[in-house]
Coordinates of C-alpha atoms and ligand atoms in Angstrom, one line a residue:
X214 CA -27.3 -25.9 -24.5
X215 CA -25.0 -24.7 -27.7
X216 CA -21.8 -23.6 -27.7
X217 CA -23.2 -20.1 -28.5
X218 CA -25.0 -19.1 -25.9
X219 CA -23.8 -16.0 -23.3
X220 CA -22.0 -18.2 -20.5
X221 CA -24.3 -15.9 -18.4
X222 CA -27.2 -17.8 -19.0
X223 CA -25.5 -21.1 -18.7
X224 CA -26.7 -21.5 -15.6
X225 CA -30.3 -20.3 -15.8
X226 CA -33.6 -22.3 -14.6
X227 CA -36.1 -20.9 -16.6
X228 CA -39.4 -21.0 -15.0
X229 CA -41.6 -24.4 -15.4
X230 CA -45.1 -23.7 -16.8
X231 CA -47.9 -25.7 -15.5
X232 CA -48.4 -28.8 -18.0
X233 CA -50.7 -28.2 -20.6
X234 CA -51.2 -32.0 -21.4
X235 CA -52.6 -33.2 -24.7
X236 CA -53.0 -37.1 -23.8
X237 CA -56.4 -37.7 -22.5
X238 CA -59.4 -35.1 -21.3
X239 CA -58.2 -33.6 -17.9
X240 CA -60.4 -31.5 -15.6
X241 CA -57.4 -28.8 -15.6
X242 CA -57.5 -27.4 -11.8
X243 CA -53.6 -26.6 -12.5
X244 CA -53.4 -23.3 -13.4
X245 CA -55.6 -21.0 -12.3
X246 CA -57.4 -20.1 -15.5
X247 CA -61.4 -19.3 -15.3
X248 CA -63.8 -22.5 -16.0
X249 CA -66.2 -19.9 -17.7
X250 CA -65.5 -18.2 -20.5
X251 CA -65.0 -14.7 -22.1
X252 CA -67.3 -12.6 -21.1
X253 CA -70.7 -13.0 -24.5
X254 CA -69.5 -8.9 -25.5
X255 CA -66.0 -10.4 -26.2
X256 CA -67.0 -13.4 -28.1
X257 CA -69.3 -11.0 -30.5
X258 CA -66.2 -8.8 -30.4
X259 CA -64.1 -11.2 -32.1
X260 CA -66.9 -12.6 -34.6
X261 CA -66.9 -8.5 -35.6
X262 CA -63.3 -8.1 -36.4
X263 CA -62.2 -7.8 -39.6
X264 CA -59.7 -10.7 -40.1
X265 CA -58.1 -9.1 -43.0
X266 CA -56.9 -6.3 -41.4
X267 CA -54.3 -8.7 -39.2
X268 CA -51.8 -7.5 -42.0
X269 CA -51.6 -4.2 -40.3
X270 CA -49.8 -4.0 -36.9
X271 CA -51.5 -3.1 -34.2
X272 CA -51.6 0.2 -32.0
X273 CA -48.5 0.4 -30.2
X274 CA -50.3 3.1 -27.8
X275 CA -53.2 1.4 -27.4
X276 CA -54.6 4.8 -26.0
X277 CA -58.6 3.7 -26.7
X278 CA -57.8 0.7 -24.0
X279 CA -55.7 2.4 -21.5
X280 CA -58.3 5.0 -21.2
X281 CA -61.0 2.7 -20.5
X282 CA -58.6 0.8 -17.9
X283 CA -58.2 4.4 -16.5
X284 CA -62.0 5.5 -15.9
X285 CA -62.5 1.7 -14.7
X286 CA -60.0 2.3 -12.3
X287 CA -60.2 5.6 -11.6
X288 CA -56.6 6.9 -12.7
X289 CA -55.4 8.2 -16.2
X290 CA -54.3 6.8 -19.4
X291 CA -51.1 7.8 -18.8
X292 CA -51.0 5.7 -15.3
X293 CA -52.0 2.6 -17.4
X294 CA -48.9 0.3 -18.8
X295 CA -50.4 -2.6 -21.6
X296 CA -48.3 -5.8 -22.1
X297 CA -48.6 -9.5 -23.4
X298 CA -49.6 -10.9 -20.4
X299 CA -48.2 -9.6 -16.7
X300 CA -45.2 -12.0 -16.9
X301 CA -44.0 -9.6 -19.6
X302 CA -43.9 -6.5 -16.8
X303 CA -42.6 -8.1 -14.3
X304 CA -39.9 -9.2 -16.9
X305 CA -39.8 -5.7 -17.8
X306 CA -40.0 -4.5 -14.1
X307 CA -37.3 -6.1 -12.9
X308 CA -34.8 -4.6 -15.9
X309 CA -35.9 -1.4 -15.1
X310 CA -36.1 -1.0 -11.3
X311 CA -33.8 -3.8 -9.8
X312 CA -30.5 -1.9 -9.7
X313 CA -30.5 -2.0 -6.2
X314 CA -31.7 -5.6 -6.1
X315 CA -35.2 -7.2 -5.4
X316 CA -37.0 -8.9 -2.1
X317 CA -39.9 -11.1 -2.1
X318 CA -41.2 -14.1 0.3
X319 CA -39.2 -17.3 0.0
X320 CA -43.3 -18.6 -0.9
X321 CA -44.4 -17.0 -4.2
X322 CA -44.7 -16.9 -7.4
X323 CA -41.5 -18.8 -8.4
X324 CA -40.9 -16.4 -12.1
X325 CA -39.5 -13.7 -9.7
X326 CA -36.1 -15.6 -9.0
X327 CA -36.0 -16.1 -12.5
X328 CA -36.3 -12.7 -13.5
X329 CA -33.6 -12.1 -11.3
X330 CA -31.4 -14.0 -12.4
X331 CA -32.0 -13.6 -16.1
X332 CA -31.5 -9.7 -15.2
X333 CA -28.2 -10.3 -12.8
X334 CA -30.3 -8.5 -10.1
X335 CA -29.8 -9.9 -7.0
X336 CA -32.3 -10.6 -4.7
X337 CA -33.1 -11.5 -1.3
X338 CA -36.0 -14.7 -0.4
X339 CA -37.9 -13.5 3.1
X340 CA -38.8 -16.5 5.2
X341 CA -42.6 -16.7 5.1
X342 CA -43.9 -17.9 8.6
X343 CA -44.9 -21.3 9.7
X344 CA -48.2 -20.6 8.9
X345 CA -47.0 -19.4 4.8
X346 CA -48.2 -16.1 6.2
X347 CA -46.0 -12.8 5.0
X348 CA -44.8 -10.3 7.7
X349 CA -45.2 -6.8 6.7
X350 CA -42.5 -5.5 8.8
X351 CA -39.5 -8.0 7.0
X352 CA -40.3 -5.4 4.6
X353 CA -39.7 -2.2 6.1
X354 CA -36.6 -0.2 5.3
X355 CA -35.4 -2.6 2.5
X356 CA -35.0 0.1 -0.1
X357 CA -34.7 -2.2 -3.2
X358 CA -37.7 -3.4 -5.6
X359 CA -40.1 -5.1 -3.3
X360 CA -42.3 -7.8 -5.4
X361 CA -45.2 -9.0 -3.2
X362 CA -47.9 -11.0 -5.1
X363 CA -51.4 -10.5 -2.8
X364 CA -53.1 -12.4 -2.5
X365 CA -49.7 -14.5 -2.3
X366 CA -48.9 -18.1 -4.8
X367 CA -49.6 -20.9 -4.0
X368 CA -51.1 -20.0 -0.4
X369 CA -54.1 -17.7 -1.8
X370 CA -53.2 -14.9 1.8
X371 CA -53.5 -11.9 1.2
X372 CA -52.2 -9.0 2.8
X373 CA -54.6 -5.7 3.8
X374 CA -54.2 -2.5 2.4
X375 CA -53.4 -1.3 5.3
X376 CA -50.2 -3.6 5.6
X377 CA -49.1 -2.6 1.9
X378 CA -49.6 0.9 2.6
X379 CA -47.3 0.5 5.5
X380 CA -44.7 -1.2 3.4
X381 CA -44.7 1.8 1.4
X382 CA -44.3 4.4 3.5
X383 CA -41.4 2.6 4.7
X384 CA -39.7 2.3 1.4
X385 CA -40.1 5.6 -0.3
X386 CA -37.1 5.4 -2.7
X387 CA -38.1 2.0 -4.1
X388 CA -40.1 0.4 -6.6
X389 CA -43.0 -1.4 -4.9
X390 CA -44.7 -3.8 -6.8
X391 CA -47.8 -5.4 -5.8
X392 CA -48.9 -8.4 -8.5
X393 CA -52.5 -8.1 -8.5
X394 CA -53.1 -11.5 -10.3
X395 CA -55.9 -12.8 -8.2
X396 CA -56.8 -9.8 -6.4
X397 CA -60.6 -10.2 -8.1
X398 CA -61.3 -13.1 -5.9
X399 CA -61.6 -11.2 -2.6
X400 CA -58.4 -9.3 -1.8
X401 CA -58.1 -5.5 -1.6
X402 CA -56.5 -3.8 -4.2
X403 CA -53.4 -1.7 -3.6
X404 CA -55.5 0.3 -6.4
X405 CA -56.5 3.0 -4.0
X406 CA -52.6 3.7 -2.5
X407 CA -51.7 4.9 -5.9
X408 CA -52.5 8.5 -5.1
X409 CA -50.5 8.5 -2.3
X410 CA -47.4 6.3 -3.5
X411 CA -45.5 7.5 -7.0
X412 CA -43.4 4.2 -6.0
X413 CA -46.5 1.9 -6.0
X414 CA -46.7 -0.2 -9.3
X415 CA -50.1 -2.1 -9.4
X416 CA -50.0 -5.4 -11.9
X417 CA -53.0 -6.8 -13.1
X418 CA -53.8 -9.8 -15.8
X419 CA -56.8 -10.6 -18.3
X420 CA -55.7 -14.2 -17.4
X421 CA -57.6 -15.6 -14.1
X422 CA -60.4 -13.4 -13.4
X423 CA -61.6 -12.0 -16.5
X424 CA -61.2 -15.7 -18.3
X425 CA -58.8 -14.4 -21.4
X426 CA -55.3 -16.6 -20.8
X427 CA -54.6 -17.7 -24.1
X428 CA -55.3 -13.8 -25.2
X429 CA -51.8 -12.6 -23.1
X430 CA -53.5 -9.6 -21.8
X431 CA -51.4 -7.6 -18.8
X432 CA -51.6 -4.0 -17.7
X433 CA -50.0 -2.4 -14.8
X434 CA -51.3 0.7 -12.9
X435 CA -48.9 3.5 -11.5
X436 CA -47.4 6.8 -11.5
X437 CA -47.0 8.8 -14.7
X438 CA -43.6 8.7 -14.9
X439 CA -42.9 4.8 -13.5
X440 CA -45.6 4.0 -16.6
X441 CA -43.3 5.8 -18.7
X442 CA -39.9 4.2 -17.5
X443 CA -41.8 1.1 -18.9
X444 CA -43.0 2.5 -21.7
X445 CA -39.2 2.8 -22.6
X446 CA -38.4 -0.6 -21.5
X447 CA -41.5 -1.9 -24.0
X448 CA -40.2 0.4 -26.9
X449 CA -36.6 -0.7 -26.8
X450 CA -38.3 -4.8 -27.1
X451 CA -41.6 -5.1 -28.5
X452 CA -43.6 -1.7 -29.6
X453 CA -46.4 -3.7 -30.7
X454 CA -46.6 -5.8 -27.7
X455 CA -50.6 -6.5 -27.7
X456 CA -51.7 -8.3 -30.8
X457 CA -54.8 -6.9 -32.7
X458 CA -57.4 -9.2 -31.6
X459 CA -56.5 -9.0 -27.9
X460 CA -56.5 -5.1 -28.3
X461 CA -60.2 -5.3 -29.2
X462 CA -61.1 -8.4 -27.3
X463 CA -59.7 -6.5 -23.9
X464 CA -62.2 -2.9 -24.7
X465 CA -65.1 -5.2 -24.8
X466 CA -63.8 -7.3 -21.4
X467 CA -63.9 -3.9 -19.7
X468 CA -67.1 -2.8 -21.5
X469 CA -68.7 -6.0 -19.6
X470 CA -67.2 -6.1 -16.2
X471 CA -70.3 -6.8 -14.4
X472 CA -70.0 -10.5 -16.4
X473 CA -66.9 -11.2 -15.0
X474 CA -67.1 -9.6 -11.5
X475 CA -70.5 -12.3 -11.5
X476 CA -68.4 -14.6 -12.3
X477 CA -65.6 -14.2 -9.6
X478 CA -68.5 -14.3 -6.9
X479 CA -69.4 -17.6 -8.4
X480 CA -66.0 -18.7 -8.1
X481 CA -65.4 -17.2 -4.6
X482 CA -69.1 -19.4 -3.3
X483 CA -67.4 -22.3 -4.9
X484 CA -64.1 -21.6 -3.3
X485 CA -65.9 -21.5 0.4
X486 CA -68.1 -24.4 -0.4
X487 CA -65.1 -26.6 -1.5
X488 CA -62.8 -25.7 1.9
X489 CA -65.2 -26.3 3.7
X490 CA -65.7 -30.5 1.9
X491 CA -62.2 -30.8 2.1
X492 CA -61.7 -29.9 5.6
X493 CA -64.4 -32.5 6.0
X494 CA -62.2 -35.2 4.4
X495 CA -59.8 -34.1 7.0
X496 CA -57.5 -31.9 4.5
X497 CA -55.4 -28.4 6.4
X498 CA -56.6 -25.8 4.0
X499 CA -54.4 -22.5 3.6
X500 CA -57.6 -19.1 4.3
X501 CA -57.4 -18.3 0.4
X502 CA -58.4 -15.1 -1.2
X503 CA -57.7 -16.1 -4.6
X504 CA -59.4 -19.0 -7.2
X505 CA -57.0 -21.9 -5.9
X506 CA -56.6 -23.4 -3.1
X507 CA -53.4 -24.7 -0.8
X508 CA -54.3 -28.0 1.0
X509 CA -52.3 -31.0 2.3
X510 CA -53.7 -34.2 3.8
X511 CA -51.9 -34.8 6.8
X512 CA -51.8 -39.0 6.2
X513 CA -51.2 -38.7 2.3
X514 CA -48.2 -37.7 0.8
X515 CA -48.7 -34.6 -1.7
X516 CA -47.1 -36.1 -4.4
X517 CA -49.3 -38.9 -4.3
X518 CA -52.2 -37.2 -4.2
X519 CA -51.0 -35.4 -7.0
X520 CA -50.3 -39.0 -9.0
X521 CA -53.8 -40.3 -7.8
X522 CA -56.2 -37.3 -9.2
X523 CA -53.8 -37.8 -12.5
X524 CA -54.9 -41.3 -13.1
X525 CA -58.3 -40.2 -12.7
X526 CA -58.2 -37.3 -15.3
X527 CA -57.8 -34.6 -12.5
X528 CA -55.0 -32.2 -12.6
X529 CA -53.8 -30.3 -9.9
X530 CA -50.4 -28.6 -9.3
X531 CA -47.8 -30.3 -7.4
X532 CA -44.4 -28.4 -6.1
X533 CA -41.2 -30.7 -5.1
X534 CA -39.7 -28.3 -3.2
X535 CA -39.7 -29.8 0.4
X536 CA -41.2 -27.2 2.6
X537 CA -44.3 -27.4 0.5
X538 CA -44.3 -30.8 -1.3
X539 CA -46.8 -32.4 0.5
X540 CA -49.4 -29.9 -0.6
X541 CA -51.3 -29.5 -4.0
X542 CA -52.4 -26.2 -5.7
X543 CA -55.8 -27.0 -6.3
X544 CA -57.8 -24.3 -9.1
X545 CA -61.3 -23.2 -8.7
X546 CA -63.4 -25.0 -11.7
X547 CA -67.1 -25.2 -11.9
X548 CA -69.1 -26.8 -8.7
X549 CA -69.0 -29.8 -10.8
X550 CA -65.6 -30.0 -11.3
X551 CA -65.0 -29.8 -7.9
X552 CA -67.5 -32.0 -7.0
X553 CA -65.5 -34.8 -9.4
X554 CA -62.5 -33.8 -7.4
X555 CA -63.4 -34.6 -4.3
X556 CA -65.4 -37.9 -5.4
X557 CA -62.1 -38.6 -6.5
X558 CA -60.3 -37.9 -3.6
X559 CA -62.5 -39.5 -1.9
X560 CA -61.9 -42.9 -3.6
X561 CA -58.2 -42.4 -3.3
X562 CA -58.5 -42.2 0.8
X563 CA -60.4 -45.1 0.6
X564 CA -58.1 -47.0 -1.5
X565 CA -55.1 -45.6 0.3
X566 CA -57.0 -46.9 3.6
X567 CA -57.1 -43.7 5.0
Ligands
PLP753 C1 -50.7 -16.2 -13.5 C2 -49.9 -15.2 -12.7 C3 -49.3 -14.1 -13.4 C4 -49.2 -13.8 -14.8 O1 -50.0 -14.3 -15.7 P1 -50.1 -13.7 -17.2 O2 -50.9 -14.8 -17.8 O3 -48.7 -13.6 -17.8 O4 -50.8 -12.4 -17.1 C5 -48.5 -13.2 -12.7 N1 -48.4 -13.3 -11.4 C6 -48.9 -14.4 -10.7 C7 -48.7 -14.4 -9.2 C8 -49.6 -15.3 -11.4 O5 -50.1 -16.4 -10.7

């Protein structure tokens, strides 16, 4: 830290990215980015640009896009916020809505505290349940912005519509934001509650189901004027928040949604088939709706495991918080990847005697 920065952040823990390691080949099962690629539409979409034209800026309205995310989701333009990546709104959503403070589960996606504390909202960390599962009802009433990833990180549950639609109705004068991340691997959508629910802000990412990390594609779904609250939030930061390339790369993603809704089937098959292995090698799997799975050997310490798949070119994602260190965050890859994963583990049981 220097001398110059704002005390206020002296005491900020910036959220830690899964490792992006450079050392050796992995199979990278760490952070929940597609094994397939771009859908072939998006590839000739890129090969199509004109490259010279990158000494323009790009649309800051990005109207052509939003409108296509509108008729693909059955809203307007105007209900359609663009950003670099979702991080960047719930960065933005938390400025903007958390006067009154924020609640989440004390299991989730662990950028919200950070947000929080990087905005000087304060917030409140529900207890999930024994089981990780989230209780609709510690949500009732609260009357603050409610952040509820669903399915949840790292557990993969996922709440119904019908328990988010009950949150809402109890929490009429608050933001409710429902992070959408890995809804495309089996959970349902808040999507539909939008007519109902001016307070309902839906976020979505290019990153895990349509296989476009590295092209920091977010958009959020809500109520003309919420979108326009962050609208003002984007302008007074970053107007031209959505690089060029990523404009034009996301128009052709939607123009070929079949190829990645395909692809989330694929994932989902590989998903059931790999629960089911690992249960077989005796591992307590988390029911997961998303493309990673929770699990935790009961006779080998999560850590460990963690260490063991490393040696053998396997990354998973460990946390060393105590309530959950002794399981891994395992991402879906191909059915060969998986099936080197669990040739793997099952080496390490054997070597660990187990
Ligand atoms: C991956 C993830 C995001 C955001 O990813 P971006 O790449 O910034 O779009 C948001 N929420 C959850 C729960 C995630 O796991």
């Amino acid at each position: 830290m220097s001398r110059f920065l704002h005390p206020r952040f002296e005491a900020l823990e910036a959220y830690t990215p899964g490792e992006q390691p450079k050392d050796r080949r992995y199979i990278k099962l760490n952070t929940n980015e597609s094994p397939y690629p771009p859908s072939p539409q998006v590839l000739t979409a890129l090969g199509q640009e004109d490259l010279e034209n990158l000494r323009l800026y790009s649309d800051p309205v990005g109207f052509s896009l939003r409108e296509k995310l509108g008729k693909l989701y059955g809203i307007k333009a105007d209900q359609v916020f663009l950003s670099n990546g979702s991080d960047d709104i719930l960065n933005f959503a938390f400025l903007a809505f958390g006067e009154k403070g924020a609640c989440f589960p004390n299991t989730t996606y662990s950028f919200y505290p950070v947000f929080c504390q990087l905005h000087g909202v304060g917030y409140s960390a529900v207890p999930v349940g024994s089981d990780f599962s989230v209780s609709p009802a510690d949500y009732y009433d609260q009357n603050r912005l409610i952040v509820l990833a669903n399915p949840n990180a790292p557990t993969g549950m996922a709440l119904s519509r019908a328990d988010i639609r009950g949150i809402l109705e109890r929490n009429r004068d608050s933001i409710v934001l429902i992070d959408e991340a890995y809804v495309d691997f089996g959970a349902e959508s808040a999507v539909p509650l939008l007519a109902d629910y001016e307070n309902l802000l839906v976020v979505m990412t290019y990153s895990k189901s349509r296989s476009m990390a590295g092209a920091r594609l977010g958009f959020a779904l809500g109520s003309p004027a919420v979108i326009a609250d962050l609208e003002t939030i984007k302008y007074s930061t970053n107007p031209y928040n959505i690089n060029r390339l990523s404009m034009k790369l996301a128009e052709a993603a939607v123009d070929s949604d079949d190829y990645f809704r395909q692809n989330c089937k694929k994932i989902v098959a590989t998903r059931e088939q790999t629960v089911v292995k690992l249960k077989k090698c005796g591992f307590q799997v988390l029911p997961s709706k998303a493309n990673f799975l929770f699990a935790r050997h009961p006779h080998l310490d999560g850590g460990r495991l963690y260490e063991a798949l490393r040696e053998r070119g396997i990354l998973v994602r460990h946390f060393t918080r105590t309530d959950i260190c002794q399981y891994n965050r395992i991402t879906i890859g191909t059915p060969e990847e998986m099936q080197a994963l669990l040739t793997a583990i099952a080496d390490i049981l054997d070597k660990e005697g187990i």
